[in-house]
Amino acid sequence: MSTWPQCAMVYDGTFTGFLTCVGESFRTKEYPFYFLPPGSDQISLYPLREVPSDPALARTVYRALEEQVSPDFRRMMTYAFLTCLPQKERHMFDVIYLGFLQALPQDLTDDRVLILTRAIRHLTGEAHQYKGFLRFSDYGGVLVGQITPKNRVLPLLRPHFCQRLPNEAFLIHDKTHREGLFYAQGKWKIRPVDHLDLDQPDQAELECRALWRKFYNTIAIESRYNPKCRMTHMPKRFWGDMTEFQEDPA
């Protein structure tokens, strides 16, 4: 158990900001019990410290994750930050503290490590599902797909769709985290998207959607209809963004 005095760190919510908090914690020998985003109304009994992002310090900490521990450890921290794990920063810092100053448990069932590995498994599993469940629509030559994930899956989806659609221009909009993956002419960026207003689809797009729904319904085997089995392989929370489950307009 650390003997460092505890505090609550307020940061900008980015991975760079989190790594800056890690660097500041080891510099000042303070153990962050909470990590709070700007404007948080959470009450803390610990002293508050506002930590502005420092890209240079963040890069130093990022390199140290690999140099002082291992490349797999750095990958674990990068993926863990994308998860929807409650208080993920605190769990991440607990493991980083072990990696830097003590030793990571050899037993991967140690609770401190297991919490992160389970969250990462959920992240990668959800990203894998969206590789099959994501549906695009054509808006004036730009393919647009909208998703509602629990985790921030866009960085994991980026290699798959950029390689699969290299000659297309597309946008994948994450409605949950209000960000989008933009791709065109071999270049990509992930940027905040607070709100996305789309024009009404043209007649060609409507006909394409109708054909997809017709195909989906036609290949179904009525005698083997099993809603519970379908929800096992295709959870219902994905249906709202999938063309085949949307109503066919008049």
PDB file of C-alpha atoms in Angstrom:
ATOM      1  CA  MET A   1       0.000   0.000   0.000  1.00  0.00           C
ATOM      2  CA  SER A   2       1.355   3.424  -0.919  1.00  0.00           C
ATOM      3  CA  THR A   3       2.359   5.849   1.822  1.00  0.00           C
ATOM      4  CA  TRP A   4       1.930   8.833  -0.498  1.00  0.00           C
ATOM      5  CA  PRO A   5      -0.716  11.389   0.574  1.00  0.00           C
ATOM      6  CA  GLN A   6      -3.915  11.045  -1.427  1.00  0.00           C
ATOM      7  CA  CYS A   7      -5.543  13.656  -3.624  1.00  0.00           C
ATOM      8  CA  ALA A   8      -8.131  14.064  -6.384  1.00  0.00           C
ATOM      9  CA  MET A   9      -6.854  15.162  -9.799  1.00  0.00           C
ATOM     10  CA  VAL A  10      -8.924  17.240 -12.208  1.00  0.00           C
ATOM     11  CA  TYR A  11      -7.876  16.737 -15.826  1.00  0.00           C
ATOM     12  CA  ASP A  12      -9.238  17.260 -19.341  1.00  0.00           C
ATOM     13  CA  GLY A  13     -10.445  13.678 -19.870  1.00  0.00           C
ATOM     14  CA  THR A  14      -7.947  12.809 -22.611  1.00  0.00           C
ATOM     15  CA  PHE A  15      -5.336  10.053 -22.627  1.00  0.00           C
ATOM     16  CA  THR A  16      -2.646  12.742 -22.801  1.00  0.00           C
ATOM     17  CA  GLY A  17      -4.194  14.372 -19.750  1.00  0.00           C
ATOM     18  CA  PHE A  18      -4.265  11.089 -17.860  1.00  0.00           C
ATOM     19  CA  LEU A  19      -0.604  10.356 -18.615  1.00  0.00           C
ATOM     20  CA  THR A  20       0.226  13.887 -17.460  1.00  0.00           C
ATOM     21  CA  CYS A  21      -1.536  13.130 -14.155  1.00  0.00           C
ATOM     22  CA  VAL A  22       0.559   9.969 -13.811  1.00  0.00           C
ATOM     23  CA  GLY A  23       3.752  11.937 -14.371  1.00  0.00           C
ATOM     24  CA  GLU A  24       2.720  14.642 -11.893  1.00  0.00           C
ATOM     25  CA  SER A  25       1.775  12.036  -9.313  1.00  0.00           C
ATOM     26  CA  PHE A  26       5.215  10.434  -9.401  1.00  0.00           C
ATOM     27  CA  ARG A  27       6.899  13.858  -9.402  1.00  0.00           C
ATOM     28  CA  THR A  28       5.027  15.159  -6.351  1.00  0.00           C
ATOM     29  CA  LYS A  29       4.629  11.766  -4.628  1.00  0.00           C
ATOM     30  CA  GLU A  30       0.844  12.123  -4.375  1.00  0.00           C
ATOM     31  CA  TYR A  31      -1.518   9.191  -4.926  1.00  0.00           C
ATOM     32  CA  PRO A  32      -4.650  10.193  -6.907  1.00  0.00           C
ATOM     33  CA  PHE A  33      -7.688   8.581  -5.339  1.00  0.00           C
ATOM     34  CA  TYR A  34     -10.051  10.175  -7.867  1.00  0.00           C
ATOM     35  CA  PHE A  35      -9.667  11.469 -11.417  1.00  0.00           C
ATOM     36  CA  LEU A  36     -12.296  14.078 -12.221  1.00  0.00           C
ATOM     37  CA  PRO A  37     -13.184  15.647 -15.581  1.00  0.00           C
ATOM     38  CA  PRO A  38     -13.528  19.455 -15.841  1.00  0.00           C
ATOM     39  CA  GLY A  39     -16.776  20.784 -14.430  1.00  0.00           C
ATOM     40  CA  SER A  40     -17.432  17.639 -12.389  1.00  0.00           C
ATOM     41  CA  ASP A  41     -19.924  18.166  -9.576  1.00  0.00           C
ATOM     42  CA  GLN A  42     -18.628  15.185  -7.613  1.00  0.00           C
ATOM     43  CA  ILE A  43     -17.757  16.065  -4.032  1.00  0.00           C
ATOM     44  CA  SER A  44     -14.318  14.960  -2.918  1.00  0.00           C
ATOM     45  CA  LEU A  45     -12.922  14.820   0.608  1.00  0.00           C
ATOM     46  CA  TYR A  46      -9.419  14.779  -0.860  1.00  0.00           C
ATOM     47  CA  PRO A  47      -7.458  17.894  -1.876  1.00  0.00           C
ATOM     48  CA  LEU A  48      -8.191  18.860  -5.466  1.00  0.00           C
ATOM     49  CA  ARG A  49      -5.344  19.328  -7.924  1.00  0.00           C
ATOM     50  CA  GLU A  50      -5.962  20.692 -11.399  1.00  0.00           C
ATOM     51  CA  VAL A  51      -3.477  19.158 -13.823  1.00  0.00           C
ATOM     52  CA  PRO A  52      -3.256  20.769 -17.288  1.00  0.00           C
ATOM     53  CA  SER A  53      -2.197  18.471 -20.108  1.00  0.00           C
ATOM     54  CA  ASP A  54       1.518  18.429 -20.853  1.00  0.00           C
ATOM     55  CA  PRO A  55       2.185  16.528 -24.130  1.00  0.00           C
ATOM     56  CA  ALA A  56       5.944  16.301 -23.470  1.00  0.00           C
ATOM     57  CA  LEU A  57       5.445  14.787 -20.023  1.00  0.00           C
ATOM     58  CA  ALA A  58       2.733  12.478 -21.394  1.00  0.00           C
ATOM     59  CA  ARG A  59       5.130  11.171 -24.069  1.00  0.00           C
ATOM     60  CA  THR A  60       7.757  10.509 -21.397  1.00  0.00           C
ATOM     61  CA  VAL A  61       5.289   8.501 -19.309  1.00  0.00           C
ATOM     62  CA  TYR A  62       4.038   6.661 -22.418  1.00  0.00           C
ATOM     63  CA  ARG A  63       7.574   5.555 -23.294  1.00  0.00           C
ATOM     64  CA  ALA A  64       8.194   4.554 -19.673  1.00  0.00           C
ATOM     65  CA  LEU A  65       5.226   2.176 -19.747  1.00  0.00           C
ATOM     66  CA  GLU A  66       7.150   0.106 -22.282  1.00  0.00           C
ATOM     67  CA  GLU A  67      10.726   0.713 -21.151  1.00  0.00           C
ATOM     68  CA  GLN A  68      10.167   0.125 -17.432  1.00  0.00           C
ATOM     69  CA  VAL A  69       7.564  -2.620 -17.754  1.00  0.00           C
ATOM     70  CA  SER A  70       6.841  -4.062 -21.223  1.00  0.00           C
ATOM     71  CA  PRO A  71       5.263  -3.320 -24.638  1.00  0.00           C
ATOM     72  CA  ASP A  72       2.251  -5.440 -23.635  1.00  0.00           C
ATOM     73  CA  PHE A  73       1.815  -3.307 -20.520  1.00  0.00           C
ATOM     74  CA  ARG A  74       1.743  -0.106 -22.575  1.00  0.00           C
ATOM     75  CA  ARG A  75      -0.831  -1.672 -24.891  1.00  0.00           C
ATOM     76  CA  MET A  76      -2.919  -2.694 -21.873  1.00  0.00           C
ATOM     77  CA  MET A  77      -2.988   0.884 -20.555  1.00  0.00           C
ATOM     78  CA  THR A  78      -3.827   2.296 -23.988  1.00  0.00           C
ATOM     79  CA  TYR A  79      -6.746  -0.097 -24.425  1.00  0.00           C
ATOM     80  CA  ALA A  80      -7.916   0.269 -20.825  1.00  0.00           C
ATOM     81  CA  PHE A  81      -8.426   4.003 -21.345  1.00  0.00           C
ATOM     82  CA  LEU A  82     -10.885   3.252 -24.177  1.00  0.00           C
ATOM     83  CA  THR A  83     -13.110   1.087 -21.994  1.00  0.00           C
ATOM     84  CA  CYS A  84     -16.336   2.022 -20.232  1.00  0.00           C
ATOM     85  CA  LEU A  85     -15.008   0.725 -16.898  1.00  0.00           C
ATOM     86  CA  PRO A  86     -16.247   2.976 -14.061  1.00  0.00           C
ATOM     87  CA  GLN A  87     -13.363   4.895 -12.467  1.00  0.00           C
ATOM     88  CA  LYS A  88     -11.038   3.354 -15.045  1.00  0.00           C
ATOM     89  CA  GLU A  89      -8.316   5.932 -14.357  1.00  0.00           C
ATOM     90  CA  ARG A  90      -8.064   4.891 -10.706  1.00  0.00           C
ATOM     91  CA  HIS A  91      -7.806   1.203 -11.648  1.00  0.00           C
ATOM     92  CA  MET A  92      -5.214   2.027 -14.294  1.00  0.00           C
ATOM     93  CA  PHE A  93      -3.132   4.074 -11.886  1.00  0.00           C
ATOM     94  CA  ASP A  94      -3.188   1.278  -9.295  1.00  0.00           C
ATOM     95  CA  VAL A  95      -1.635  -1.092 -11.851  1.00  0.00           C
ATOM     96  CA  ILE A  96       0.828   1.510 -13.157  1.00  0.00           C
ATOM     97  CA  TYR A  97       1.993   2.145  -9.590  1.00  0.00           C
ATOM     98  CA  LEU A  98       2.612  -1.570  -9.191  1.00  0.00           C
ATOM     99  CA  GLY A  99       4.459  -1.737 -12.495  1.00  0.00           C
ATOM    100  CA  PHE A 100       6.719   1.236 -11.795  1.00  0.00           C
ATOM    101  CA  LEU A 101       7.502   0.937  -8.089  1.00  0.00           C
ATOM    102  CA  GLN A 102       6.763  -2.632  -7.074  1.00  0.00           C
ATOM    103  CA  ALA A 103       6.126  -5.565  -9.373  1.00  0.00           C
ATOM    104  CA  LEU A 104       3.172  -6.693 -11.396  1.00  0.00           C
ATOM    105  CA  PRO A 105       1.553  -9.822  -9.932  1.00  0.00           C
ATOM    106  CA  GLN A 106       2.556 -12.945 -11.822  1.00  0.00           C
ATOM    107  CA  ASP A 107      -0.923 -14.289 -11.173  1.00  0.00           C
ATOM    108  CA  LEU A 108      -3.187 -12.634 -13.751  1.00  0.00           C
ATOM    109  CA  THR A 109      -6.200 -13.360 -11.542  1.00  0.00           C
ATOM    110  CA  ASP A 110      -4.995 -10.678  -9.124  1.00  0.00           C
ATOM    111  CA  ASP A 111      -7.991  -8.359  -8.716  1.00  0.00           C
ATOM    112  CA  ARG A 112      -6.056  -5.226  -9.712  1.00  0.00           C
ATOM    113  CA  VAL A 113      -5.049  -6.721 -13.048  1.00  0.00           C
ATOM    114  CA  LEU A 114      -8.185  -8.796 -13.604  1.00  0.00           C
ATOM    115  CA  ILE A 115     -10.440  -5.728 -13.503  1.00  0.00           C
ATOM    116  CA  LEU A 116      -8.560  -4.215 -16.448  1.00  0.00           C
ATOM    117  CA  THR A 117      -8.257  -7.427 -18.463  1.00  0.00           C
ATOM    118  CA  ARG A 118     -12.014  -8.010 -18.218  1.00  0.00           C
ATOM    119  CA  ALA A 119     -12.760  -4.443 -19.302  1.00  0.00           C
ATOM    120  CA  ILE A 120     -10.356  -4.745 -22.257  1.00  0.00           C
ATOM    121  CA  ARG A 121     -11.934  -8.054 -23.269  1.00  0.00           C
ATOM    122  CA  HIS A 122     -15.314  -6.294 -23.331  1.00  0.00           C
ATOM    123  CA  LEU A 123     -13.830  -3.473 -25.432  1.00  0.00           C
ATOM    124  CA  THR A 124     -12.230  -5.747 -28.026  1.00  0.00           C
ATOM    125  CA  GLY A 125     -15.299  -7.981 -28.175  1.00  0.00           C
ATOM    126  CA  GLU A 126     -17.573  -5.014 -28.864  1.00  0.00           C
ATOM    127  CA  ALA A 127     -15.213  -3.701 -31.552  1.00  0.00           C
ATOM    128  CA  HIS A 128     -15.208  -7.126 -33.208  1.00  0.00           C
ATOM    129  CA  GLN A 129     -19.010  -7.169 -33.250  1.00  0.00           C
ATOM    130  CA  TYR A 130     -19.192  -3.743 -34.878  1.00  0.00           C
ATOM    131  CA  LYS A 131     -16.969  -4.974 -37.726  1.00  0.00           C
ATOM    132  CA  GLY A 132     -19.955  -7.059 -38.750  1.00  0.00           C
ATOM    133  CA  PHE A 133     -22.885  -5.020 -37.429  1.00  0.00           C
ATOM    134  CA  LEU A 134     -21.918  -1.540 -38.706  1.00  0.00           C
ATOM    135  CA  ARG A 135     -24.117  -0.370 -41.592  1.00  0.00           C
ATOM    136  CA  PHE A 136     -23.203   2.453 -43.998  1.00  0.00           C
ATOM    137  CA  SER A 137     -25.485   4.729 -45.977  1.00  0.00           C
ATOM    138  CA  ASP A 138     -24.501   6.794 -49.019  1.00  0.00           C
ATOM    139  CA  TYR A 139     -24.872  10.564 -48.608  1.00  0.00           C
ATOM    140  CA  GLY A 140     -23.663  12.275 -51.757  1.00  0.00           C
ATOM    141  CA  GLY A 141     -20.727   9.943 -52.246  1.00  0.00           C
ATOM    142  CA  VAL A 142     -19.728   9.792 -48.568  1.00  0.00           C
ATOM    143  CA  LEU A 143     -20.492   6.618 -46.627  1.00  0.00           C
ATOM    144  CA  VAL A 144     -21.878   7.357 -43.166  1.00  0.00           C
ATOM    145  CA  GLY A 145     -22.370   4.808 -40.407  1.00  0.00           C
ATOM    146  CA  GLN A 146     -23.677   5.527 -36.916  1.00  0.00           C
ATOM    147  CA  ILE A 147     -23.070   3.396 -33.838  1.00  0.00           C
ATOM    148  CA  THR A 148     -23.974   3.527 -30.157  1.00  0.00           C
ATOM    149  CA  PRO A 149     -21.171   1.614 -28.403  1.00  0.00           C
ATOM    150  CA  LYS A 150     -20.513   1.301 -24.698  1.00  0.00           C
ATOM    151  CA  ASN A 151     -16.748   1.598 -25.192  1.00  0.00           C
ATOM    152  CA  ARG A 152     -14.730   3.970 -27.366  1.00  0.00           C
ATOM    153  CA  VAL A 153     -14.253   1.526 -30.216  1.00  0.00           C
ATOM    154  CA  LEU A 154     -13.352   3.917 -33.057  1.00  0.00           C
ATOM    155  CA  PRO A 155      -9.551   3.502 -32.661  1.00  0.00           C
ATOM    156  CA  LEU A 156      -9.994  -0.276 -32.913  1.00  0.00           C
ATOM    157  CA  LEU A 157     -12.358  -0.030 -35.897  1.00  0.00           C
ATOM    158  CA  ARG A 158     -10.096   2.362 -37.775  1.00  0.00           C
ATOM    159  CA  PRO A 159      -7.548  -0.164 -39.193  1.00  0.00           C
ATOM    160  CA  HIS A 160     -10.274  -2.577 -40.311  1.00  0.00           C
ATOM    161  CA  PHE A 161     -12.431  -0.099 -42.239  1.00  0.00           C
ATOM    162  CA  CYS A 162      -9.548   1.962 -43.630  1.00  0.00           C
ATOM    163  CA  GLN A 163      -8.110  -1.228 -45.144  1.00  0.00           C
ATOM    164  CA  ARG A 164     -11.487  -2.552 -46.250  1.00  0.00           C
ATOM    165  CA  LEU A 165     -12.636   0.716 -47.886  1.00  0.00           C
ATOM    166  CA  PRO A 166      -9.383   2.324 -49.073  1.00  0.00           C
ATOM    167  CA  ASN A 167     -10.927   4.117 -52.063  1.00  0.00           C
ATOM    168  CA  GLU A 168     -14.015   5.448 -50.275  1.00  0.00           C
ATOM    169  CA  ALA A 169     -14.702   8.531 -48.193  1.00  0.00           C
ATOM    170  CA  PHE A 170     -16.511   7.600 -44.993  1.00  0.00           C
ATOM    171  CA  LEU A 171     -17.526   8.745 -41.541  1.00  0.00           C
ATOM    172  CA  ILE A 172     -18.251   6.488 -38.569  1.00  0.00           C
ATOM    173  CA  HIS A 173     -20.159   8.482 -35.957  1.00  0.00           C
ATOM    174  CA  ASP A 174     -20.015   7.317 -32.338  1.00  0.00           C
ATOM    175  CA  LYS A 175     -23.195   8.791 -30.881  1.00  0.00           C
ATOM    176  CA  THR A 176     -22.385   7.667 -27.338  1.00  0.00           C
ATOM    177  CA  HIS A 177     -19.046   9.445 -27.009  1.00  0.00           C
ATOM    178  CA  ARG A 178     -19.849  12.156 -29.571  1.00  0.00           C
ATOM    179  CA  GLU A 179     -16.853  11.611 -31.814  1.00  0.00           C
ATOM    180  CA  GLY A 180     -16.317  10.564 -35.404  1.00  0.00           C
ATOM    181  CA  LEU A 181     -13.780   8.691 -37.510  1.00  0.00           C
ATOM    182  CA  PHE A 182     -13.241  10.560 -40.779  1.00  0.00           C
ATOM    183  CA  TYR A 183     -11.469   8.924 -43.730  1.00  0.00           C
ATOM    184  CA  ALA A 184     -10.745  10.136 -47.266  1.00  0.00           C
ATOM    185  CA  GLN A 185      -7.897   9.762 -49.751  1.00  0.00           C
ATOM    186  CA  GLY A 186      -5.834   7.547 -47.492  1.00  0.00           C
ATOM    187  CA  LYS A 187      -5.948   9.908 -44.497  1.00  0.00           C
ATOM    188  CA  TRP A 188      -7.948   9.560 -41.294  1.00  0.00           C
ATOM    189  CA  LYS A 189      -8.735  11.548 -38.158  1.00  0.00           C
ATOM    190  CA  ILE A 190     -10.855  11.010 -35.045  1.00  0.00           C
ATOM    191  CA  ARG A 191     -12.508  14.248 -34.001  1.00  0.00           C
ATOM    192  CA  PRO A 192     -15.291  15.359 -31.613  1.00  0.00           C
ATOM    193  CA  VAL A 193     -18.761  15.410 -33.193  1.00  0.00           C
ATOM    194  CA  ASP A 194     -21.292  16.834 -30.768  1.00  0.00           C
ATOM    195  CA  HIS A 195     -24.211  16.507 -33.153  1.00  0.00           C
ATOM    196  CA  LEU A 196     -24.610  15.153 -36.679  1.00  0.00           C
ATOM    197  CA  ASP A 197     -27.389  16.466 -38.916  1.00  0.00           C
ATOM    198  CA  LEU A 198     -27.841  14.295 -41.991  1.00  0.00           C
ATOM    199  CA  ASP A 199     -29.895  15.141 -45.063  1.00  0.00           C
ATOM    200  CA  GLN A 200     -32.747  12.881 -46.012  1.00  0.00           C
ATOM    201  CA  PRO A 201     -31.418   9.919 -48.036  1.00  0.00           C
ATOM    202  CA  ASP A 202     -32.033  10.079 -51.772  1.00  0.00           C
ATOM    203  CA  GLN A 203     -34.194   7.631 -53.682  1.00  0.00           C
ATOM    204  CA  ALA A 204     -31.259   5.405 -54.655  1.00  0.00           C
ATOM    205  CA  GLU A 205     -30.231   5.012 -51.008  1.00  0.00           C
ATOM    206  CA  LEU A 206     -33.806   4.245 -49.951  1.00  0.00           C
ATOM    207  CA  GLU A 207     -34.067   1.578 -52.636  1.00  0.00           C
ATOM    208  CA  CYS A 208     -30.738   0.063 -51.557  1.00  0.00           C
ATOM    209  CA  ARG A 209     -31.954  -0.139 -47.961  1.00  0.00           C
ATOM    210  CA  ALA A 210     -35.202  -1.747 -49.086  1.00  0.00           C
ATOM    211  CA  LEU A 211     -33.274  -4.334 -51.096  1.00  0.00           C
ATOM    212  CA  TRP A 212     -31.096  -5.158 -48.079  1.00  0.00           C
ATOM    213  CA  ARG A 213     -34.155  -5.620 -45.860  1.00  0.00           C
ATOM    214  CA  LYS A 214     -35.761  -7.777 -48.545  1.00  0.00           C
ATOM    215  CA  PHE A 215     -32.626  -9.918 -48.780  1.00  0.00           C
ATOM    216  CA  TYR A 216     -32.404 -10.258 -45.003  1.00  0.00           C
ATOM    217  CA  ASN A 217     -36.015 -11.363 -44.709  1.00  0.00           C
ATOM    218  CA  THR A 218     -35.851 -13.661 -47.748  1.00  0.00           C
ATOM    219  CA  ILE A 219     -32.902 -15.758 -46.595  1.00  0.00           C
ATOM    220  CA  ALA A 220     -34.506 -16.341 -43.190  1.00  0.00           C
ATOM    221  CA  ILE A 221     -35.726 -19.909 -42.603  1.00  0.00           C
ATOM    222  CA  GLU A 222     -39.169 -19.551 -41.063  1.00  0.00           C
ATOM    223  CA  SER A 223     -39.184 -23.027 -39.509  1.00  0.00           C
ATOM    224  CA  ARG A 224     -35.960 -22.226 -37.638  1.00  0.00           C
ATOM    225  CA  TYR A 225     -37.052 -18.832 -36.340  1.00  0.00           C
ATOM    226  CA  ASN A 226     -35.480 -18.455 -32.869  1.00  0.00           C
ATOM    227  CA  PRO A 227     -35.470 -14.903 -31.427  1.00  0.00           C
ATOM    228  CA  LYS A 228     -33.460 -15.859 -28.335  1.00  0.00           C
ATOM    229  CA  CYS A 229     -30.745 -17.477 -30.428  1.00  0.00           C
ATOM    230  CA  ARG A 230     -30.610 -14.434 -32.707  1.00  0.00           C
ATOM    231  CA  MET A 231     -30.189 -12.097 -29.733  1.00  0.00           C
ATOM    232  CA  THR A 232     -27.350 -14.293 -28.466  1.00  0.00           C
ATOM    233  CA  HIS A 233     -25.372 -13.788 -31.672  1.00  0.00           C
ATOM    234  CA  MET A 234     -26.675 -10.294 -32.428  1.00  0.00           C
ATOM    235  CA  PRO A 235     -27.513  -8.478 -29.146  1.00  0.00           C
ATOM    236  CA  LYS A 236     -30.597  -6.322 -29.332  1.00  0.00           C
ATOM    237  CA  ARG A 237     -28.748  -3.147 -28.386  1.00  0.00           C
ATOM    238  CA  PHE A 238     -27.163  -3.156 -31.864  1.00  0.00           C
ATOM    239  CA  TRP A 239     -30.464  -3.331 -33.728  1.00  0.00           C
ATOM    240  CA  GLY A 240     -31.320   0.378 -33.582  1.00  0.00           C
ATOM    241  CA  ASP A 241     -28.444   1.264 -35.936  1.00  0.00           C
ATOM    242  CA  MET A 242     -28.871  -1.671 -38.324  1.00  0.00           C
ATOM    243  CA  THR A 243     -30.724  -1.237 -41.614  1.00  0.00           C
ATOM    244  CA  GLU A 244     -32.438  -4.630 -41.531  1.00  0.00           C
ATOM    245  CA  PHE A 245     -34.252  -3.769 -38.282  1.00  0.00           C
ATOM    246  CA  GLN A 246     -35.482  -0.347 -39.351  1.00  0.00           C
ATOM    247  CA  GLU A 247     -38.965   0.155 -40.703  1.00  0.00           C
ATOM    248  CA  ASP A 248     -39.422   0.260 -44.426  1.00  0.00           C
ATOM    249  CA  PRO A 249     -40.793   3.744 -45.250  1.00  0.00           C
ATOM    250  CA  ALA A 250     -44.010   3.963 -47.220  1.00  0.00           C
TER     251      ALA A 250
END
